[in-house]
Short mmCIF file of C-alpha atoms and ligand atoms in Angstrom, two decimals:
data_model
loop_
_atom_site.label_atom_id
_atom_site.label_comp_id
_atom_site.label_asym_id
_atom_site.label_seq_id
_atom_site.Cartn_x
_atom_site.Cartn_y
_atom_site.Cartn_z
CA UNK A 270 117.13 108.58 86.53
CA UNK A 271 118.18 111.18 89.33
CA UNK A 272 119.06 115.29 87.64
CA UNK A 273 120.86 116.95 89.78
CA UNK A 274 119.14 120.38 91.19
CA UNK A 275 120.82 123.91 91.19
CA UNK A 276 119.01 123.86 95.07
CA UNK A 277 122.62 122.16 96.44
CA UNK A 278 121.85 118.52 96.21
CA UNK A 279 117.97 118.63 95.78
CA UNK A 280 117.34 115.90 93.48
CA UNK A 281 114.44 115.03 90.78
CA UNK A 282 113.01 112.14 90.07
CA UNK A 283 112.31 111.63 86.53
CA UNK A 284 108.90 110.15 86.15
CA UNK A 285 106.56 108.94 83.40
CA UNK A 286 103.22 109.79 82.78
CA UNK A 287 101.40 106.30 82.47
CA UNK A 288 97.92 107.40 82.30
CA UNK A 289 95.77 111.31 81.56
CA UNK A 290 91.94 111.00 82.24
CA UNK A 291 89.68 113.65 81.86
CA UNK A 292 87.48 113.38 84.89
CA UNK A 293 85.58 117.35 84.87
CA UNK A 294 85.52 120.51 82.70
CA UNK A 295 88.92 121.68 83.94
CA UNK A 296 91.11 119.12 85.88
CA UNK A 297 92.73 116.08 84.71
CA UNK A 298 94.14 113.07 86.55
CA UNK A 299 98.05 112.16 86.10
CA UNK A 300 99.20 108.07 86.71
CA UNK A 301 102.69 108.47 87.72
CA UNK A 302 105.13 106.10 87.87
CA UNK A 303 107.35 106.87 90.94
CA UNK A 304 110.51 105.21 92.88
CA UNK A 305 110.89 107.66 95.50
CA UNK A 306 110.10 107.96 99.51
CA UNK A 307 105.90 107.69 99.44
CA UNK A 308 104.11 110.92 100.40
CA UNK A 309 101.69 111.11 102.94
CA UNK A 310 98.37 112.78 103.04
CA UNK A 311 98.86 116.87 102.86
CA UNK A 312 102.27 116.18 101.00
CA UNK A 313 103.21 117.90 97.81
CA UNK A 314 105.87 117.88 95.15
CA UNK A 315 107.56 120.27 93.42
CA UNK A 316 106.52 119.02 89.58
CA UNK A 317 108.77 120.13 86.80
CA UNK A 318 107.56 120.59 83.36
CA UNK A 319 110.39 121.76 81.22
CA UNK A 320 109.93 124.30 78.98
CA UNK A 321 106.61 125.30 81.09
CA UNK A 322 108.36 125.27 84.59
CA UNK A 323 107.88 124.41 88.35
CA UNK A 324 105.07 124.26 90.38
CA UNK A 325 103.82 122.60 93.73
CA UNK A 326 101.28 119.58 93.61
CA UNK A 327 99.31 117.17 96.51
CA UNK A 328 99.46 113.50 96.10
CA UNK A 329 95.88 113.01 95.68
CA UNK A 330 97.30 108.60 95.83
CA UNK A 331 100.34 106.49 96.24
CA UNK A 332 100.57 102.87 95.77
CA UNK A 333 102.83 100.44 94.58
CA UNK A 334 105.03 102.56 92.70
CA UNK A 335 102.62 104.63 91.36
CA UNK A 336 101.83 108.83 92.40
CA UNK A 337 98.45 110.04 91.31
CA UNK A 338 97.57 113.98 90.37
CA UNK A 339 94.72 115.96 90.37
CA UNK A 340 95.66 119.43 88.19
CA UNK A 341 92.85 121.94 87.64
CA UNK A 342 93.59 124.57 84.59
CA UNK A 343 94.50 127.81 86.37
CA UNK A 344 97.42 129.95 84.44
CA UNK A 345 100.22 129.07 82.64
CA UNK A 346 101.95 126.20 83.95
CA UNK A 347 98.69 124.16 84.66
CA UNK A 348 97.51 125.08 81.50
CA UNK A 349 100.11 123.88 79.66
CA UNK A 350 99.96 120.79 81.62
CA UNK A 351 95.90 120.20 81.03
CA UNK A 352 96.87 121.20 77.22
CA UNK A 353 99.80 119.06 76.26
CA UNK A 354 101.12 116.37 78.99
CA UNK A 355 100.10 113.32 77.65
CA UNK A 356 100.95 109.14 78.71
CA UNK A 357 104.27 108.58 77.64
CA UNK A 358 106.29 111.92 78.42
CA UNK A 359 108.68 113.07 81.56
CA UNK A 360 108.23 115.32 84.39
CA UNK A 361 110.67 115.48 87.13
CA UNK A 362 109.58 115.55 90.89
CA UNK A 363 111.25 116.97 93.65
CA UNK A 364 109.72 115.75 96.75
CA UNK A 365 108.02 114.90 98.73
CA UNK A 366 108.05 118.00 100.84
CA UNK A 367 106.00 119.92 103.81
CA UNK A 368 104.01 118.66 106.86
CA UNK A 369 100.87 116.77 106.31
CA UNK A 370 97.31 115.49 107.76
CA UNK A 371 97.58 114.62 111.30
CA UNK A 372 95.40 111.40 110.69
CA UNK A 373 92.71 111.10 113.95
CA UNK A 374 93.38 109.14 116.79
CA UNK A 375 91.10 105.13 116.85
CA UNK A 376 87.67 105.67 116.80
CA UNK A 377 87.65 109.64 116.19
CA UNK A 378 84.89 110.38 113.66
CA UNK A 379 86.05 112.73 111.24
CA UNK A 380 84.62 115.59 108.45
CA UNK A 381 86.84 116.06 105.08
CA UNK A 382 85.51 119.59 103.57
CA UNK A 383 87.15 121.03 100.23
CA UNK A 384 86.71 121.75 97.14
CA UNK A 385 88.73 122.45 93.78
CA UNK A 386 92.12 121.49 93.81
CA UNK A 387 92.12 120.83 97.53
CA UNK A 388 89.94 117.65 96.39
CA UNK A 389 93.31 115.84 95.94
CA UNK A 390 95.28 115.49 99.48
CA UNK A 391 91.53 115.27 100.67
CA UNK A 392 91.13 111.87 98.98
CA UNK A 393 94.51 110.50 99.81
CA UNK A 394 93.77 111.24 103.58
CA UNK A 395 90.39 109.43 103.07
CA UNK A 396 92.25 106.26 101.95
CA UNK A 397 94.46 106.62 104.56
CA UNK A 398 91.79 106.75 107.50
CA UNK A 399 89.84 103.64 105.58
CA UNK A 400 92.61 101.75 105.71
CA UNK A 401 93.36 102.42 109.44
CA UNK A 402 89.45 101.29 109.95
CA UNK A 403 88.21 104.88 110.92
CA UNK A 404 85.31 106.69 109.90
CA UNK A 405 84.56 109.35 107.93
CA UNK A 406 82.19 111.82 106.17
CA UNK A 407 82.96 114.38 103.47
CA UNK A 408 81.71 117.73 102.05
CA UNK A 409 82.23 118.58 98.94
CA UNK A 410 81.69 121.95 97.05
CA UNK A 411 82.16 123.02 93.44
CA UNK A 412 80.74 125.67 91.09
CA UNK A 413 78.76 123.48 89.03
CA UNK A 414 78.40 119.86 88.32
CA UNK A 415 80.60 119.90 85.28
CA UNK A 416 83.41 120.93 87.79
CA UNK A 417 83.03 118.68 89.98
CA UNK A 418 85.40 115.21 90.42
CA UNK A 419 86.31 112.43 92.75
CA UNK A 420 82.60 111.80 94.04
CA UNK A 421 82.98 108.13 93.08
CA UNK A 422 85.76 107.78 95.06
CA UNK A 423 84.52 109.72 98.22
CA UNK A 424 81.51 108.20 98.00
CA UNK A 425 82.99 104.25 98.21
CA UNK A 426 85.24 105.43 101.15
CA UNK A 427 83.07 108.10 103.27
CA UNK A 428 80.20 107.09 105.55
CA UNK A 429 78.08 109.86 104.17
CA UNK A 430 78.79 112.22 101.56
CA UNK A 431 77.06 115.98 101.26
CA UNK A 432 77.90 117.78 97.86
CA UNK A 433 77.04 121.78 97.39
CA UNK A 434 77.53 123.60 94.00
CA UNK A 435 77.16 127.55 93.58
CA UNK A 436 74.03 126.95 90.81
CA UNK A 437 72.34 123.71 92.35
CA UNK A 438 73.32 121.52 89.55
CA UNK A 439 73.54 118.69 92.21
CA UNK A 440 73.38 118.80 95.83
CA UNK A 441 72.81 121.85 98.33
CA UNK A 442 72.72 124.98 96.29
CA UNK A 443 75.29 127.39 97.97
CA UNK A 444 78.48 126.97 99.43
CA UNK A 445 80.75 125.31 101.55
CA UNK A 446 80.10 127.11 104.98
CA UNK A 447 76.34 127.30 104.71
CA UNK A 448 76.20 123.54 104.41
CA UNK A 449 78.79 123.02 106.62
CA UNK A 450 76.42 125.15 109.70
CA UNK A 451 73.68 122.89 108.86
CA UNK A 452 75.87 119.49 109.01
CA UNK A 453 77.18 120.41 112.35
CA UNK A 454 73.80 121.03 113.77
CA UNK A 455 72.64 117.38 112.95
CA UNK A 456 76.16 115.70 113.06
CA UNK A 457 78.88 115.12 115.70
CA UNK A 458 82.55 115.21 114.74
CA UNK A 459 85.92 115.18 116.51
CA UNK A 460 88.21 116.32 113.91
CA UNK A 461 87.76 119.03 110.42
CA UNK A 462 90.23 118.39 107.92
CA UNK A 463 90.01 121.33 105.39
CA UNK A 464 91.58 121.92 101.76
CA UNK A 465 90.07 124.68 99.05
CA UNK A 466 90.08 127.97 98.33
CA UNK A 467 90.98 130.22 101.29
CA UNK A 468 88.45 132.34 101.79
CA UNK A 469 86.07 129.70 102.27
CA UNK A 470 89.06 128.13 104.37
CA UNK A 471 89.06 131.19 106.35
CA UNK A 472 85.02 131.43 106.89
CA UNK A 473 85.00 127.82 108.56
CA UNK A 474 88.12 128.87 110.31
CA UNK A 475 86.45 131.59 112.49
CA UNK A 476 83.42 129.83 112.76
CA UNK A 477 84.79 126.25 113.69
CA UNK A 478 86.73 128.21 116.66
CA UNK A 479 83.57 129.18 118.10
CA UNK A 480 82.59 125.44 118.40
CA UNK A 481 85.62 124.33 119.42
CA UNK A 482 86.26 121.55 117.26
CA UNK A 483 90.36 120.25 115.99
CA UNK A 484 90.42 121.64 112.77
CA UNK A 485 93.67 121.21 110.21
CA UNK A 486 93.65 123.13 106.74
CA UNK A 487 96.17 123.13 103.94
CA UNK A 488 97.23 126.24 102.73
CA UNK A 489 98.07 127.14 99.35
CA UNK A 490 100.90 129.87 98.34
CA UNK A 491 103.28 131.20 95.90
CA UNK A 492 106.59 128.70 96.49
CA UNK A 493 109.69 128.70 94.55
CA UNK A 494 112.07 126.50 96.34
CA UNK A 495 109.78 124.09 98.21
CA UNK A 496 112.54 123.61 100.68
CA UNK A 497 112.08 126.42 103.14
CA UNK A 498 115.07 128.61 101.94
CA UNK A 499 113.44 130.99 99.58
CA UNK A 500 110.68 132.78 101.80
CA UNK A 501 108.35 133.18 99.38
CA UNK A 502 105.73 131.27 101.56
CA UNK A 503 106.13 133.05 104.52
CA UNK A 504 103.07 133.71 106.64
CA UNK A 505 103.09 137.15 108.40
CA UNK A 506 103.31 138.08 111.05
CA UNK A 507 104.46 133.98 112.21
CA UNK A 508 107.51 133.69 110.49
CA UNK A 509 106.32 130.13 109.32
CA UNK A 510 107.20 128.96 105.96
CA UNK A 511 104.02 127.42 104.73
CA UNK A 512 106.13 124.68 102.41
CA UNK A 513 108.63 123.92 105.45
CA UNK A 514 106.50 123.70 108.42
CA UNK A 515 103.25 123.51 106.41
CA UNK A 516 101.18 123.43 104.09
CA UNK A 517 99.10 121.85 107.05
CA UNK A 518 98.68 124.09 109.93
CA UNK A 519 96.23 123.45 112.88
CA UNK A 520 93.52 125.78 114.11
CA UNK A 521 95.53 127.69 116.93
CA UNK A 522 98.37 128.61 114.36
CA UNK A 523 95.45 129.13 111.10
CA UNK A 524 93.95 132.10 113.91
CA UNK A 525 97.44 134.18 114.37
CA UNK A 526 97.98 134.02 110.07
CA UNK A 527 97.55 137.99 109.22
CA UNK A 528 95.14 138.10 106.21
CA UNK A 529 93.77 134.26 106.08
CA UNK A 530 91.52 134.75 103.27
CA UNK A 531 92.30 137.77 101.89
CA UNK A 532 96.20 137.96 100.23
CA UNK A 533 98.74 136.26 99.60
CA UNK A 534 102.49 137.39 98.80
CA UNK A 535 103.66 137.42 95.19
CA UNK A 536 107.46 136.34 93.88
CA UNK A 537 108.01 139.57 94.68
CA UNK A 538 106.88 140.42 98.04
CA UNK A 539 103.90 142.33 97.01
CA UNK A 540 100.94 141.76 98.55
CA UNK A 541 98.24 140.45 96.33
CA UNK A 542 94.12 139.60 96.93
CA UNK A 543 93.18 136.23 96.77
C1 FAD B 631 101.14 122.87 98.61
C2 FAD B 631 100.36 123.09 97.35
C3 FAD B 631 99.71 122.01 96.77
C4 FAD B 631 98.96 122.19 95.60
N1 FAD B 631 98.31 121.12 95.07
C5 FAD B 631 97.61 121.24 93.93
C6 FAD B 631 96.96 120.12 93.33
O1 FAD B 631 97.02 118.99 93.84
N2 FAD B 631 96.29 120.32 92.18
C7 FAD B 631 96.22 121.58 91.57
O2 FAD B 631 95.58 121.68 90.52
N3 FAD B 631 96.82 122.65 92.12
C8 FAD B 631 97.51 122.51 93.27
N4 FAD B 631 98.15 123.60 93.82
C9 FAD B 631 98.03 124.91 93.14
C10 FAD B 631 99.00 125.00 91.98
O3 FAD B 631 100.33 124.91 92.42
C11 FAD B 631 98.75 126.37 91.31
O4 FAD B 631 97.48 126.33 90.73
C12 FAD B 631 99.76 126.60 90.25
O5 FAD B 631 101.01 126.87 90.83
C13 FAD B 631 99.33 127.76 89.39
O6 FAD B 631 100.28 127.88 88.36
P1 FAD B 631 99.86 128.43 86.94
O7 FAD B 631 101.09 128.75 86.17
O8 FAD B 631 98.92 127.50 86.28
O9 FAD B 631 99.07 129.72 87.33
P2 FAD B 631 99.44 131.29 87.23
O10 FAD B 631 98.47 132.00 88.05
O11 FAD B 631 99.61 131.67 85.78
O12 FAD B 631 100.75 131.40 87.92
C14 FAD B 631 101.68 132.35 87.59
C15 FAD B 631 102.96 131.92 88.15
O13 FAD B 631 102.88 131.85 89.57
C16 FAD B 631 103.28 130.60 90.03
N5 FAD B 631 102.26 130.16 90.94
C17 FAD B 631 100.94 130.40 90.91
N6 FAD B 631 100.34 129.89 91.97
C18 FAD B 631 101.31 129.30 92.69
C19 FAD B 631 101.34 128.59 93.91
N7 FAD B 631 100.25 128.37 94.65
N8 FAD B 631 102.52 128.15 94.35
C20 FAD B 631 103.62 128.34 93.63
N9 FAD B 631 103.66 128.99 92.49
C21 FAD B 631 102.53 129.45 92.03
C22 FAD B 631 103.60 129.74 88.87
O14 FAD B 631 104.99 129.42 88.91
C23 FAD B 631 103.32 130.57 87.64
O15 FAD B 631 104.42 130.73 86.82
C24 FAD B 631 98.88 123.46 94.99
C25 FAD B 631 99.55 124.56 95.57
C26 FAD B 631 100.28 124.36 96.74
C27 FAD B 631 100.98 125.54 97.35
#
């Protein structure tokens, strides 16, 4: 069933939930059932919840008809989400929207490094290079071990998997960019693929461009419209509209972005810390 959007001919895509599984402390995974154009890795949709409202979400899967969603409880919306969307009940998608992954080129060996909610395009881009025959390694990083998800799946699809969390509850104690010096002293790889929290994002960033390594990251921002019309995503002093020609930008445009790491833009304008 198609609704008809206020956004001039945007349409959403009603969809059922088929499936909710727990899989850590805070995130849930959503089973989809979905007739529209299939995403590709880095993609998101604009998910509406009604009486909740709107927000933007990866595809951390497609296949046959079916989206899959990674949501970690944040605020409101993904609260109410985590809280009360069950098998059985209706959101509506708008989508799929933005620029995703450039996947590497044959026999490129790449590194997948996120963690949180940027877990979910990570994976879909890890199917996608499996299926295309190329190789891969991932690093993972949460705050503990009850946070953390997907290791399963990255584990069947990577070469090698490294894992940190903040208290050592399994793998490297520390975080993200401390492991990720060490890796690249012992490993060689032609392409980063990053998705997390941005000031982690923006550490590896700065450092990576030292090495000279491709590097791509996702970035995350306050969107309204998804569609590149409302400018709420607009990275200074660029001009880019990170749901339009983003969320994934490569290195040489991720260097010019005015406070990587440090704030984003609100609804209103305002800048806020991340
Ligand atoms: C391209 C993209 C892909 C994402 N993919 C995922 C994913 O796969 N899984 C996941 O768990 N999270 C993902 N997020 C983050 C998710 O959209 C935010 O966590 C969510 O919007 C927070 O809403 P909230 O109401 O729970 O939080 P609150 O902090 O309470 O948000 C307050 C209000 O701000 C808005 N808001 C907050 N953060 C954002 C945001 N980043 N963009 C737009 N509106 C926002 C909401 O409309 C909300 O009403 C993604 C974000 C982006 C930009």
């Amino acid at each position: 069933m198609l609704l008809e959007n206020i956004l001039g001919g945007e349409m959403y895509l009603a969809s059922e939930v088929k499936s909710v599984i727990k899989v850590a402390s805070t995130t849930k995974v959503y089973r989809l059932s979905y007739r529209g154009l299939p995403p590709s890795p880095g993609q998101f949709f604009m998910v509406w919840i009604p009486r909740a409202g709107e927000i933007p979400l990866s595809a951390a899967n497609y296949r046959d008809g079916e989206l899959v969603l990674a949501i970690t409880k944040r605020g409101k919306i993904t609260s109410y989400i985590y809280d009360r969307v069950q098998a059985g009940d209706r959101v509506y998608l708008r989508g799929p929207y933005g620029r995703g992954f450039n996947p590497p080129c044959e026999n490129e060996r790449s590194l997948l490094v996120g963690g949180g909610s940027g877990l979910a395009p990570l994976l879909f881009l890890t199917e996608k290079i499996r299926d295309r025959g190329g190789r891969c390694d991932a690093l993972l990083g949460f705050e503990s071990k009850g946070k953390a998800f997907f290791l399963e799946e990255f584990e069947a699809l990577c070469d090698k998997l490294f894992i940190t969390t903040e208290d050592g509850s399994i793998g490297f104690k520390g975080i993200i960019p401390d492991a990720l010096k060490q890796i690249l002293q012992e490993q060689n790889y032609d392409v980063i693929y990053l998705c997390g929290p941005e000031p982690m994002m923006a550490r590896i960033i700065n450092s990576v461009q030292r090495i000279g390594l491709r590097l791509e990251a996702s970035l995350e921002r306050y969107m309204r419209c998804g569609v590149g019309v409302c400018g709420t995503c607009i990275l200074d002093p660029l001009g880019l509209r990170v749901c339009r020609d983003g969320p994934v930008f490569p290195l040489e445009v991720l260097l010019k972005i005015e406070g990587l790491g440090r704030w984003w833009r609100s609804f209103d304008s305002r800048k806020i810390p991340i």
